Amino acid sequence: MFHETFREAWALRYGAAPDFEVAGIDRFLTHRSIRKYRDEPIPEETIKGLIAAAQSAATSSNLQLWSVISVQNGERREAIAQLCGDQKQVREAAWFLAFFADHHRLRAAAAAVGESAAGLDYNEFYTMAVIDAALAAERLVCAAESLGIGICYIGALRNDPDGVRAFFGLPEGVFGVFGLCLGWPAKGVEAEIKPRLAQEAVWFRETYGPSPNVEEYDARMRPFYERQGMKGDATWSMRSGRRVDGHHMTGREVLQPWLQRQGFDRR
Amino acid sequence: MFHETFREAWALRYGAAPDFEVAGIDRFLTHRSIRKYRDEPIPEETIKGLIAAAQSAATSSNLQLWSVISVQNGERREAIAQLCGDQKQVREAAWFLAFFADHHRLRAAAAAVGESAAGLDYNEFYTMAVIDAALAAERLVCAAESLGIGICYIGALRNDPDGVRAFFGLPEGVFGVFGLCLGWPAKGVEAEIKPRLAQEAVWFRETYGPSPNVEEYDARMRPFYERQGMKGDATWSMRSGRRVDGHHMTGREVLQPWLQRQGFDRR
């Protein structure tokens, strides 16, 4: 797993080999979600090292507006898997980490020294905390993958925010942004590098460009969907449009009012 | 730059050497923001490779709800530096990249095949796009740092959302989340690894813990602030509380209503 060279990974992402090479960054192009793991532990010291990587990510004004909770107890792991859409990789991962946008710690620390943290109600600080959590998680992920560990993000941690709040005992000002499964990839696990949109569709120069032609991407994704056994002949555009049509929210349609009750995004 | 070992970086983050080691992840612990650069270009092919790393990050449901725009024109670089709080590293970086939460591309692609993307109005898809942009950026950053390139995130891209929209010609459904400066660190540049909160303050087990004692962190940060020439004897708790007191918003207090006008977070 994660063995492809820069040229190989590039060709899988974009459909054709590049006419150049950037030495030394192969491993950053080879990510794929891993959902089947060997029955082999990841030592706690490794996780401590990875948390140190996460804490080494940039954080706006050094506010560190994020937290992480590991769930290793067997019964609790089963329960959080249920809360996350009953995904088996949550149950089976060597470690399950939940990442949180966290205003609570700073609010408490500021109150203890007589300083206000009243501005945290602004969307700006919701956005900042989500960014902090994501930067921390992705640095941890890059470090984990460099050790050969497979990961899978779990957006379904947002499916039932009340359930997640009760499960973790969250105070006001803490929101579960996503989960993260970590485990050693199972032998023979099939997990392809997924094609992505052409660079020209994502990267513009100087100003925002005209909407790109995604038909070539739709065509490139078709054989990928077939190999993955995904039914029907819908294209990426059709599948993605349906995914965001408002009828497939899996509980997340409550997020805005829930966040406001939880102390985020109030103004 | 970025030369510290795992043990050295750990000691600088947490104030004491660890009693263990995780081999192979040193480089993920050595991040610091770099704001002074050598006058030496970063080849465009390197940036292409780094964009491929960014596109290799996880993206929820493969929706790829982010974009990036590079600003290399001299006059435009000066103008975007002004929009970002007149920070000189924006002006001087070899490359400046702006990262965007982007619903526009998917909405257009879905419309072209007769599919609705009406659900994008939900906060859920604002949050998802911000996460996508942050994961992509941080994977790019980890790859860049592994090559010895220094980076600095620019949250000030959110200071003037109307100005940024006009500067880039953004359509509805596109929001500038942060900027990113890239450049070769200047020789002799002083950029320390910054101490962070203790792991116990950020990482809980099973359930959210009681608010941590941050006094030890306040004490650890004091000599850091002195070395950085930051005036006054305010602690991290005091400085951070003031940072979020609602009186230091640098324009970002308009974010929620602005986002709603721009097509995000409407429900």
Short mmCIF file of C-alpha atoms in Angstrom, two decimals:
data_model
loop_
_atom_site.label_atom_id
_atom_site.label_comp_id
_atom_site.label_asym_id
_atom_site.label_seq_id
_atom_site.Cartn_x
_atom_site.Cartn_y
_atom_site.Cartn_z
CA MET A 1 0.00 0.00 0.00
CA PHE A 2 1.13 3.60 -0.69
CA HIS A 3 3.94 2.20 -2.89
CA GLU A 4 3.24 4.12 -6.11
CA THR A 5 5.85 6.50 -7.50
CA PHE A 6 5.09 10.15 -8.26
CA ARG A 7 4.59 9.30 -11.94
CA GLU A 8 2.36 6.32 -11.22
CA ALA A 9 0.23 8.19 -8.71
CA TRP A 10 -0.07 11.20 -11.02
CA ALA A 11 -1.22 8.97 -13.88
CA LEU A 12 -3.88 7.38 -11.65
CA ARG A 13 -5.12 10.80 -10.43
CA TYR A 14 -5.20 12.51 -13.82
CA GLY A 15 -5.39 9.77 -16.45
CA ALA A 16 -2.02 10.32 -18.13
CA ALA A 17 1.62 10.24 -17.06
CA PRO A 18 3.26 13.61 -16.32
CA ASP A 19 6.11 14.94 -18.45
CA PHE A 20 8.09 15.86 -15.34
CA GLU A 21 8.77 14.61 -11.86
CA VAL A 22 9.00 16.09 -8.38
CA ALA A 23 11.35 13.92 -6.33
CA GLY A 24 10.59 13.20 -2.70
CA ILE A 25 6.83 13.76 -2.45
CA ASP A 26 5.52 10.44 -3.80
CA ARG A 27 3.92 9.49 -0.51
CA PHE A 28 1.75 12.60 -0.47
CA LEU A 29 0.06 11.58 -3.73
CA THR A 30 -0.77 8.00 -2.75
CA HIS A 31 -3.58 8.56 -0.22
CA ARG A 32 -6.69 6.40 -0.42
CA SER A 33 -9.23 5.60 2.28
CA ILE A 34 -8.51 2.23 3.92
CA ARG A 35 -11.52 0.43 5.40
CA LYS A 36 -10.12 -3.10 6.04
CA TYR A 37 -7.39 -3.62 8.60
CA ARG A 38 -5.07 -6.39 9.78
CA ASP A 39 -5.69 -7.56 13.33
CA GLU A 40 -2.55 -5.89 14.63
CA PRO A 41 -2.38 -3.10 17.19
CA ILE A 42 -0.89 0.35 16.72
CA PRO A 43 1.20 1.06 19.84
CA GLU A 44 -0.02 3.88 22.04
CA GLU A 45 3.39 5.54 21.69
CA THR A 46 2.86 5.74 17.94
CA ILE A 47 -0.45 7.51 18.55
CA LYS A 48 1.28 9.90 20.97
CA GLY A 49 3.78 10.72 18.23
CA LEU A 50 0.96 11.25 15.75
CA ILE A 51 -0.89 13.55 18.16
CA ALA A 52 2.34 15.55 18.45
CA ALA A 53 2.30 15.83 14.66
CA ALA A 54 -1.32 17.04 14.80
CA GLN A 55 -0.42 19.64 17.43
CA SER A 56 2.45 20.77 15.19
CA ALA A 57 0.05 21.92 12.48
CA ALA A 58 -0.53 25.63 12.06
CA THR A 59 -3.29 27.07 14.26
CA SER A 60 -4.59 30.59 13.81
CA SER A 61 -3.15 33.00 16.45
CA ASN A 62 -1.97 29.88 18.34
CA LEU A 63 -5.51 29.58 19.76
CA GLN A 64 -5.53 25.77 19.27
CA LEU A 65 -9.31 25.62 18.86
CA TRP A 66 -9.55 21.83 18.51
CA SER A 67 -9.53 18.68 20.60
CA VAL A 68 -9.43 14.94 19.93
CA ILE A 69 -10.99 12.02 21.82
CA SER A 70 -9.91 8.41 21.29
CA VAL A 71 -12.51 5.64 21.66
CA GLN A 72 -10.85 2.31 22.49
CA ASN A 73 -13.39 0.71 24.86
CA GLY A 74 -15.11 -2.13 22.99
CA GLU A 75 -18.70 -1.34 23.93
CA ARG A 76 -18.22 2.33 23.33
CA ARG A 77 -16.59 1.63 19.95
CA GLU A 78 -19.68 -0.36 18.96
CA ALA A 79 -21.88 2.54 20.07
CA ILE A 80 -19.92 5.20 18.18
CA ALA A 81 -19.95 2.99 15.08
CA GLN A 82 -23.77 2.96 15.33
CA LEU A 83 -23.81 6.75 15.71
CA CYS A 84 -21.65 7.01 12.57
CA GLY A 85 -24.00 5.25 10.17
CA ASP A 86 -22.98 1.74 11.31
CA GLN A 87 -19.73 1.76 9.32
CA LYS A 88 -17.73 -1.36 10.06
CA GLN A 89 -14.34 0.32 9.72
CA VAL A 90 -15.22 2.38 12.81
CA ARG A 91 -15.79 -0.87 14.71
CA GLU A 92 -12.65 -2.58 13.38
CA ALA A 93 -10.00 0.14 13.31
CA ALA A 94 -7.04 -0.20 15.66
CA TRP A 95 -7.76 3.34 16.85
CA PHE A 96 -10.76 5.60 16.42
CA LEU A 97 -10.22 9.31 16.93
CA ALA A 98 -12.97 11.93 16.97
CA PHE A 99 -11.89 15.49 16.12
CA PHE A 100 -13.67 18.47 17.63
CA ALA A 101 -13.94 22.18 17.02
CA ASP A 102 -13.37 23.39 20.59
CA HIS A 103 -14.16 26.83 22.02
CA HIS A 104 -14.76 25.50 25.51
CA ARG A 105 -11.12 25.16 26.58
CA LEU A 106 -10.21 28.71 25.55
CA ARG A 107 -13.38 30.18 27.06
CA ALA A 108 -12.57 28.51 30.39
CA ALA A 109 -8.88 29.53 30.29
CA ALA A 110 -9.79 33.14 29.48
CA ALA A 111 -12.47 33.30 32.18
CA ALA A 112 -9.93 32.07 34.74
CA VAL A 113 -7.80 35.17 34.13
CA GLY A 114 -10.71 37.59 33.86
CA GLU A 115 -10.62 37.91 30.07
CA SER A 116 -13.69 37.78 27.89
CA ALA A 117 -14.05 35.32 25.03
CA ALA A 118 -17.38 36.80 23.99
CA GLY A 119 -16.44 37.08 20.31
CA LEU A 120 -16.42 33.31 19.87
CA ASP A 121 -20.10 33.52 18.89
CA TYR A 122 -19.08 34.83 15.46
CA ASN A 123 -19.06 32.49 12.48
CA GLU A 124 -15.41 33.55 12.02
CA PHE A 125 -14.42 31.53 15.08
CA TYR A 126 -16.58 28.57 14.08
CA THR A 127 -14.77 28.55 10.74
CA MET A 128 -11.39 28.99 12.43
CA ALA A 129 -12.00 26.06 14.78
CA VAL A 130 -13.09 23.78 11.91
CA ILE A 131 -9.93 24.77 10.00
CA ASP A 132 -7.76 24.12 13.07
CA ALA A 133 -9.27 20.64 13.51
CA ALA A 134 -8.83 19.80 9.82
CA LEU A 135 -5.22 21.00 9.59
CA ALA A 136 -4.32 19.02 12.72
CA ALA A 137 -6.02 15.87 11.44
CA GLU A 138 -4.47 16.00 7.99
CA ARG A 139 -0.94 16.46 9.35
CA LEU A 140 -1.57 13.44 11.60
CA VAL A 141 -2.85 11.53 8.55
CA CYS A 142 0.22 12.38 6.44
CA ALA A 143 2.49 11.24 9.28
CA ALA A 144 0.46 8.04 9.80
CA GLU A 145 0.54 7.16 6.09
CA SER A 146 4.29 7.70 6.02
CA LEU A 147 4.45 4.85 8.58
CA GLY A 148 2.24 2.64 6.41
CA ILE A 149 -0.89 3.12 8.53
CA GLY A 150 -4.17 3.36 6.63
CA ILE A 151 -6.84 5.90 7.52
CA CYS A 152 -10.47 6.67 6.80
CA TYR A 153 -12.19 9.93 7.64
CA ILE A 154 -15.72 9.57 9.02
CA GLY A 155 -17.92 12.53 8.09
CA ALA A 156 -20.85 10.58 9.56
CA LEU A 157 -19.74 11.84 12.98
CA ARG A 158 -21.99 14.78 12.01
CA ASN A 159 -25.07 12.57 11.40
CA ASP A 160 -26.42 12.81 14.95
CA PRO A 161 -24.91 15.80 16.77
CA ASP A 162 -27.14 15.35 19.84
CA GLY A 163 -26.17 11.69 20.07
CA VAL A 164 -22.49 12.54 19.69
CA ARG A 165 -22.76 15.26 22.33
CA ALA A 166 -24.30 12.81 24.81
CA PHE A 167 -21.84 10.03 23.92
CA PHE A 168 -18.78 12.16 24.63
CA GLY A 169 -20.30 14.39 27.32
CA LEU A 170 -19.54 17.52 25.32
CA PRO A 171 -19.96 20.93 26.98
CA GLU A 172 -21.23 23.95 25.07
CA GLY A 173 -18.69 25.16 22.52
CA VAL A 174 -17.52 21.71 21.37
CA PHE A 175 -18.61 20.14 18.05
CA GLY A 176 -17.63 16.78 16.53
CA VAL A 177 -16.27 17.69 13.08
CA PHE A 178 -15.28 14.22 11.82
CA GLY A 179 -13.97 10.87 12.98
CA LEU A 180 -10.78 9.15 11.88
CA CYS A 181 -10.10 5.41 11.70
CA LEU A 182 -6.50 4.21 11.84
CA GLY A 183 -5.28 0.68 11.16
CA TRP A 184 -2.69 -1.36 9.29
CA PRO A 185 -4.12 -2.09 5.83
CA ALA A 186 -5.33 -5.69 5.48
CA LYS A 187 -3.20 -7.84 3.19
CA GLY A 188 -4.53 -7.87 -0.35
CA VAL A 189 -6.96 -5.05 0.38
CA GLU A 190 -8.12 -3.45 -2.85
CA ALA A 191 -8.03 0.29 -2.44
CA GLU A 192 -7.32 2.16 -5.62
CA ILE A 193 -5.97 5.65 -5.95
CA LYS A 194 -9.07 7.58 -7.00
CA PRO A 195 -9.03 9.79 -10.10
CA ARG A 196 -9.50 13.49 -9.41
CA LEU A 197 -10.62 16.46 -11.45
CA ALA A 198 -7.96 17.81 -13.84
CA GLN A 199 -5.65 20.37 -12.24
CA GLU A 200 -7.05 22.99 -14.61
CA ALA A 201 -10.51 22.45 -13.09
CA VAL A 202 -9.30 23.18 -9.54
CA TRP A 203 -6.31 25.50 -9.91
CA PHE A 204 -6.85 28.91 -11.53
CA ARG A 205 -4.30 31.65 -12.24
CA GLU A 206 -4.84 35.18 -10.95
CA THR A 207 -8.66 35.15 -11.18
CA TYR A 208 -11.47 32.63 -10.91
CA GLY A 209 -11.83 30.96 -14.29
CA PRO A 210 -14.85 29.88 -16.27
CA SER A 211 -16.51 26.67 -15.11
CA PRO A 212 -14.32 23.83 -16.32
CA ASN A 213 -15.39 21.10 -18.66
CA VAL A 214 -15.92 18.18 -16.31
CA GLU A 215 -17.07 15.82 -19.08
CA GLU A 216 -13.58 14.41 -19.41
CA TYR A 217 -13.64 13.69 -15.66
CA ASP A 218 -17.07 12.08 -15.91
CA ALA A 219 -15.61 9.84 -18.64
CA ARG A 220 -12.52 9.04 -16.57
CA MET A 221 -14.60 8.14 -13.52
CA ARG A 222 -16.86 5.69 -15.38
CA PRO A 223 -14.42 2.73 -15.39
CA PHE A 224 -13.51 3.53 -11.76
CA TYR A 225 -17.18 3.23 -10.71
CA GLU A 226 -17.44 -0.05 -12.65
CA ARG A 227 -14.39 -1.52 -10.94
CA GLN A 228 -15.81 -0.45 -7.58
CA GLY A 229 -19.07 -2.27 -8.35
CA MET A 230 -21.11 0.93 -8.05
CA LYS A 231 -24.45 0.29 -9.72
CA GLY A 232 -26.00 2.25 -12.55
CA ASP A 233 -24.32 4.34 -15.19
CA ALA A 234 -24.58 7.71 -13.48
CA THR A 235 -21.60 9.98 -14.02
CA TRP A 236 -19.65 11.85 -11.35
CA SER A 237 -21.68 14.98 -12.15
CA MET A 238 -24.96 13.10 -11.73
CA ARG A 239 -23.93 11.24 -8.57
CA SER A 240 -22.46 14.36 -6.99
CA GLY A 241 -25.47 16.49 -7.91
CA ARG A 242 -27.79 13.97 -6.23
CA ARG A 243 -25.51 13.77 -3.20
CA VAL A 244 -26.13 17.47 -2.55
CA ASP A 245 -29.76 17.74 -3.67
CA GLY A 246 -30.98 18.21 -0.10
CA HIS A 247 -32.66 14.78 0.06
CA HIS A 248 -29.58 12.86 1.25
CA MET A 249 -28.64 14.79 4.38
CA THR A 250 -28.42 11.76 6.77
CA GLY A 251 -29.39 13.92 9.74
CA ARG A 252 -27.04 16.77 8.93
CA GLU A 253 -29.84 19.14 7.88
CA VAL A 254 -30.04 20.17 11.55
CA LEU A 255 -26.46 21.37 11.71
CA GLN A 256 -26.99 25.14 11.57
CA PRO A 257 -29.63 25.39 14.34
CA TRP A 258 -27.79 22.72 16.36
CA LEU A 259 -24.51 24.65 16.16
CA GLN A 260 -26.24 27.83 17.26
CA ARG A 261 -27.68 26.06 20.31
CA GLN A 262 -24.19 24.66 20.97
CA GLY A 263 -22.63 28.13 20.98
CA PHE A 264 -21.27 28.39 17.42
CA ASP A 265 -22.15 30.53 14.40
CA ARG A 266 -24.62 32.68 16.32
CA ARG A 267 -23.72 35.86 14.47
CA MET B 1 15.23 24.69 8.94
CA PHE B 2 13.00 21.71 9.80
CA HIS B 3 16.10 19.82 10.95
CA GLU B 4 15.05 18.87 14.48
CA THR B 5 14.73 15.23 15.46
CA PHE B 6 11.53 13.77 16.92
CA ARG B 7 12.95 14.11 20.45
CA GLU B 8 14.13 17.67 19.92
CA ALA B 9 10.86 18.79 18.36
CA TRP B 10 8.83 17.08 21.09
CA ALA B 11 10.87 18.82 23.77
CA LEU B 12 10.26 22.20 22.13
CA ARG B 13 6.51 21.55 21.79
CA TYR B 14 5.94 20.19 25.29
CA GLY B 15 8.80 21.47 27.44
CA ALA B 16 10.47 18.13 28.24
CA ALA B 17 12.05 15.30 26.24
CA PRO B 18 9.88 12.23 25.61
CA ASP B 19 10.76 8.83 27.08
CA PHE B 20 10.14 7.16 23.72
CA GLU B 21 10.61 7.78 20.03
CA VAL B 22 8.56 7.29 16.86
CA ALA B 23 10.98 6.82 14.00
CA GLY B 24 10.26 8.38 10.63
CA ILE B 25 7.87 11.21 11.48
CA ASP B 26 10.31 13.90 12.62
CA ARG B 27 9.47 16.20 9.75
CA PHE B 28 5.79 16.34 10.74
CA LEU B 29 6.68 17.81 14.15
CA THR B 30 8.96 20.59 12.90
CA HIS B 31 6.44 22.98 11.31
CA ARG B 32 6.73 26.68 12.00
CA SER B 33 5.44 29.63 9.98
CA ILE B 34 8.15 31.09 7.74
CA ARG B 35 7.76 34.77 6.86
CA LYS B 36 11.20 35.59 5.36
CA TYR B 37 12.32 33.99 2.12
CA ARG B 38 15.43 33.73 -0.02
CA ASP B 39 15.17 35.40 -3.41
CA GLU B 40 15.00 32.09 -5.22
CA PRO B 41 12.11 30.83 -7.31
CA ILE B 42 10.11 27.66 -6.73
CA PRO B 43 9.75 26.01 -10.17
CA GLU B 44 6.22 25.81 -11.52
CA GLU B 45 6.61 22.04 -11.85
CA THR B 46 7.18 21.81 -8.12
CA ILE B 47 3.92 23.69 -7.57
CA LYS B 48 2.14 21.30 -9.96
CA GLY B 49 3.44 18.41 -7.90
CA LEU B 50 2.25 20.09 -4.71
CA ILE B 51 -1.20 20.74 -6.19
CA ALA B 52 -1.34 17.01 -7.02
CA ALA B 53 -0.58 16.34 -3.35
CA ALA B 54 -3.42 18.70 -2.37
CA GLN B 55 -5.82 16.94 -4.72
CA SER B 56 -4.75 13.63 -3.19
CA ALA B 57 -6.17 14.60 0.21
CA ALA B 58 -9.42 13.00 1.30
CA THR B 59 -12.56 14.82 0.13
CA SER B 60 -16.00 13.93 1.41
CA SER B 61 -17.96 11.81 -1.12
CA ASN B 62 -15.30 12.82 -3.69
CA LEU B 63 -17.17 16.11 -4.16
CA GLN B 64 -13.90 18.12 -4.24
CA LEU B 65 -15.55 21.26 -2.88
CA TRP B 66 -12.45 23.47 -3.04
CA SER B 67 -10.35 25.46 -5.49
CA VAL B 68 -7.06 27.30 -5.42
CA ILE B 69 -5.91 30.44 -7.24
CA SER B 70 -2.24 31.42 -7.54
CA VAL B 71 -1.32 35.12 -7.61
CA GLN B 72 2.03 35.70 -9.33
CA ASN B 73 1.47 38.99 -11.16
CA GLY B 74 3.46 41.68 -9.35
CA GLU B 75 0.78 44.38 -9.17
CA ARG B 76 -1.87 41.88 -8.19
CA ARG B 77 0.43 40.45 -5.50
CA GLU B 78 0.79 43.92 -4.03
CA ALA B 79 -2.98 44.35 -4.09
CA ILE B 80 -3.72 41.01 -2.42
CA ALA B 81 -1.07 41.78 0.23
CA GLN B 82 -3.01 44.97 0.99
CA LEU B 83 -6.27 43.02 1.20
CA CYS B 84 -4.60 40.63 3.66
CA GLY B 85 -3.66 43.18 6.30
CA ASP B 86 -0.55 44.40 4.45
CA GLN B 87 1.57 41.41 5.49
CA LYS B 88 4.96 41.56 3.80
CA GLN B 89 5.32 37.79 3.47
CA VAL B 90 2.37 37.86 1.06
CA ARG B 91 4.26 40.36 -1.06
CA GLU B 92 7.59 38.50 -0.88
CA ALA B 93 6.66 34.83 -1.13
CA ALA B 94 7.80 32.90 -4.20
CA TRP B 95 4.19 31.75 -4.62
CA PHE B 96 0.94 32.94 -3.09
CA LEU B 97 -1.99 30.57 -3.18
CA ALA B 98 -5.53 31.42 -2.10
CA PHE B 99 -7.72 28.48 -1.06
CA PHE B 100 -11.46 28.57 -1.59
CA ALA B 101 -14.51 26.68 -0.41
CA ASP B 102 -16.17 26.09 -3.78
CA HIS B 103 -19.79 25.09 -4.43
CA HIS B 104 -19.90 26.81 -7.80
CA ARG B 105 -18.10 24.14 -9.83
CA LEU B 106 -20.31 21.31 -8.58
CA ARG B 107 -23.49 23.35 -8.97
CA ALA B 108 -22.60 24.08 -12.59
CA ALA B 109 -21.59 20.47 -13.33
CA ALA B 110 -24.80 19.14 -11.78
CA ALA B 111 -26.98 21.66 -13.64
CA ALA B 112 -25.37 20.61 -16.92
CA VAL B 113 -26.72 17.08 -16.44
CA GLY B 114 -30.10 18.14 -15.06
CA GLU B 115 -29.33 17.33 -11.43
CA SER B 116 -30.14 19.63 -8.55
CA ALA B 117 -27.55 20.83 -6.10
CA ALA B 118 -30.15 22.63 -4.01
CA GLY B 119 -28.94 21.17 -0.70
CA LEU B 120 -25.70 23.14 -0.85
CA ASP B 121 -27.44 25.91 1.10
CA TYR B 122 -27.13 23.86 4.29
CA ASN B 123 -24.39 24.69 6.78
CA GLU B 124 -23.34 21.02 6.41
CA PHE B 125 -21.99 21.75 2.94
CA TYR B 126 -20.34 24.98 4.03
CA THR B 127 -18.54 23.02 6.73
CA MET B 128 -17.68 20.23 4.29
CA ALA B 129 -16.16 22.67 1.78
CA VAL B 130 -14.06 24.38 4.48
CA ILE B 131 -12.82 20.95 5.61
CA ASP B 132 -12.02 19.95 2.00
CA ALA B 133 -10.00 23.14 1.48
CA ALA B 134 -8.11 22.70 4.77
CA LEU B 135 -7.25 19.03 4.20
CA ALA B 136 -6.00 19.82 0.71
CA ALA B 137 -3.90 22.75 1.90
CA GLU B 138 -2.32 20.89 4.81
CA ARG B 139 -1.32 17.91 2.64
CA LEU B 140 0.28 20.40 0.24
CA VAL B 141 2.03 22.05 3.20
CA CYS B 142 3.41 18.74 4.52
CA ALA B 143 4.72 17.89 1.05
CA ALA B 144 6.23 21.37 0.63
CA GLU B 145 7.97 21.26 4.02
CA SER B 146 9.40 17.84 3.16
CA LEU B 147 11.16 19.61 0.27
CA GLY B 148 12.48 22.33 2.60
CA ILE B 149 9.97 24.97 1.47
CA GLY B 150 8.64 27.26 4.19
CA ILE B 151 4.98 28.23 4.40
CA CYS B 152 2.75 30.73 6.16
CA TYR B 153 -1.03 30.50 6.28
CA ILE B 154 -2.84 33.83 5.85
CA GLY B 155 -6.13 33.90 7.75
CA ALA B 156 -6.36 37.59 6.84
CA LEU B 157 -7.75 36.50 3.47
CA ARG B 158 -11.06 36.62 5.42
CA ASN B 159 -10.58 40.29 6.48
CA ASP B 160 -12.39 41.78 3.49
CA PRO B 161 -14.61 39.18 1.81
CA ASP B 162 -16.14 41.72 -0.60
CA GLY B 163 -12.69 42.93 -1.62
CA VAL B 164 -11.46 39.38 -2.10
CA ARG B 165 -14.55 38.50 -4.15
CA ALA B 166 -13.94 41.46 -6.45
CA PHE B 167 -10.18 40.81 -6.66
CA PHE B 168 -10.62 37.22 -7.83
CA GLY B 169 -13.93 37.68 -9.68
CA LEU B 170 -15.62 35.05 -7.51
CA PRO B 171 -19.07 33.81 -8.49
CA GLU B 172 -21.71 32.93 -5.89
CA GLY B 173 -20.78 29.80 -3.97
CA VAL B 174 -17.05 30.54 -3.68
CA PHE B 175 -15.42 31.81 -0.45
CA GLY B 176 -11.75 32.59 0.26
CA VAL B 177 -10.90 30.47 3.31
CA PHE B 178 -7.22 31.34 3.74
CA GLY B 179 -4.11 32.25 1.81
CA LEU B 180 -0.81 30.37 1.78
CA CYS B 181 2.67 31.81 1.21
CA LEU B 182 5.41 29.50 -0.05
CA GLY B 183 9.11 30.30 -0.24
CA TRP B 184 12.59 29.00 0.55
CA PRO B 185 13.40 30.06 4.12
CA ALA B 186 15.88 32.95 4.25
CA LYS B 187 19.30 32.01 5.54
CA GLY B 188 19.61 32.60 9.26
CA VAL B 189 15.88 33.20 9.63
CA GLU B 190 14.85 32.84 13.25
CA ALA B 191 11.67 30.82 13.38
CA GLU B 192 11.31 28.77 16.51
CA ILE B 193 9.18 25.71 16.98
CA LYS B 194 6.32 27.06 19.09
CA PRO B 195 5.33 25.39 22.35
CA ARG B 196 1.85 23.87 22.35
CA LEU B 197 -0.64 22.89 25.04
CA ALA B 198 0.20 19.61 26.80
CA GLN B 199 -1.19 16.55 25.04
CA GLU B 200 -3.45 15.94 28.05
CA ALA B 201 -5.11 19.31 27.44
CA VAL B 202 -6.04 18.43 23.85
CA TRP B 203 -6.39 14.63 23.75
CA PHE B 204 -9.05 13.02 25.93
CA ARG B 205 -9.88 9.32 26.35
CA GLU B 206 -13.42 8.04 25.76
CA THR B 207 -15.22 11.18 26.99
CA TYR B 208 -14.58 14.92 27.10
CA GLY B 209 -12.50 15.62 30.18
CA PRO B 210 -12.58 18.44 32.72
CA SER B 211 -11.04 21.70 31.57
CA PRO B 212 -7.29 21.25 31.72
CA ASN B 213 -4.92 23.27 33.84
CA VAL B 214 -3.40 25.65 31.30
CA GLU B 215 -1.29 27.47 33.91
CA GLU B 216 1.69 25.29 33.09
CA TYR B 217 1.27 26.28 29.42
CA ASP B 218 0.97 29.94 30.35
CA ALA B 219 4.27 29.55 32.23
CA ARG B 220 5.92 27.73 29.31
CA MET B 221 4.83 30.38 26.82
CA ARG B 222 6.24 33.30 28.85
CA PRO B 223 9.90 32.90 27.76
CA PHE B 224 8.73 32.25 24.19
CA TYR B 225 6.87 35.59 24.11
CA GLU B 226 9.97 37.30 25.54
CA ARG B 227 12.25 35.81 22.89
CA GLN B 228 9.77 36.90 20.21
CA GLY B 229 9.87 40.46 21.56
CA MET B 230 6.13 40.46 22.28
CA LYS B 231 5.45 43.32 24.65
CA GLY B 232 3.81 43.12 28.04
CA ASP B 233 3.63 40.22 30.43
CA ALA B 234 0.24 38.89 29.37
CA THR B 235 -0.03 35.11 29.43
CA TRP B 236 -1.32 32.88 26.64
CA SER B 237 -4.70 32.75 28.40
CA MET B 238 -4.87 36.53 28.60
CA ARG B 239 -3.65 37.16 25.04
CA SER B 240 -5.93 34.50 23.60
CA GLY B 241 -8.95 35.68 25.57
CA ARG B 242 -8.44 39.20 24.23
CA ARG B 243 -7.95 37.86 20.70
CA VAL B 244 -11.50 36.48 20.79
CA ASP B 245 -13.21 39.17 22.85
CA GLY B 246 -15.16 40.44 19.84
CA HIS B 247 -13.19 43.70 19.62
CA HIS B 248 -10.38 42.37 17.39
CA MET B 249 -12.33 41.01 14.44
CA THR B 250 -10.34 42.82 11.66
CA GLY B 251 -13.40 42.88 9.41
CA ARG B 252 -14.38 39.28 9.98
CA GLU B 253 -17.44 40.16 12.06
CA VAL B 254 -19.38 40.32 8.78
CA LEU B 255 -18.64 36.72 7.85
CA GLN B 256 -21.98 35.09 8.66
CA PRO B 257 -24.22 37.54 6.75
CA TRP B 258 -21.65 37.76 3.96
CA LEU B 259 -21.56 33.98 3.57
CA GLN B 260 -25.34 33.85 3.44
CA ARG B 261 -25.39 36.44 0.65
CA GLN B 262 -22.69 34.41 -1.09
CA GLY B 263 -24.78 31.23 -1.02
CA PHE B 264 -23.37 29.46 2.07
CA ASP B 265 -24.79 28.58 5.47
CA ARG B 266 -28.32 29.75 4.61
CA ARG B 267 -30.01 27.02 6.63
#
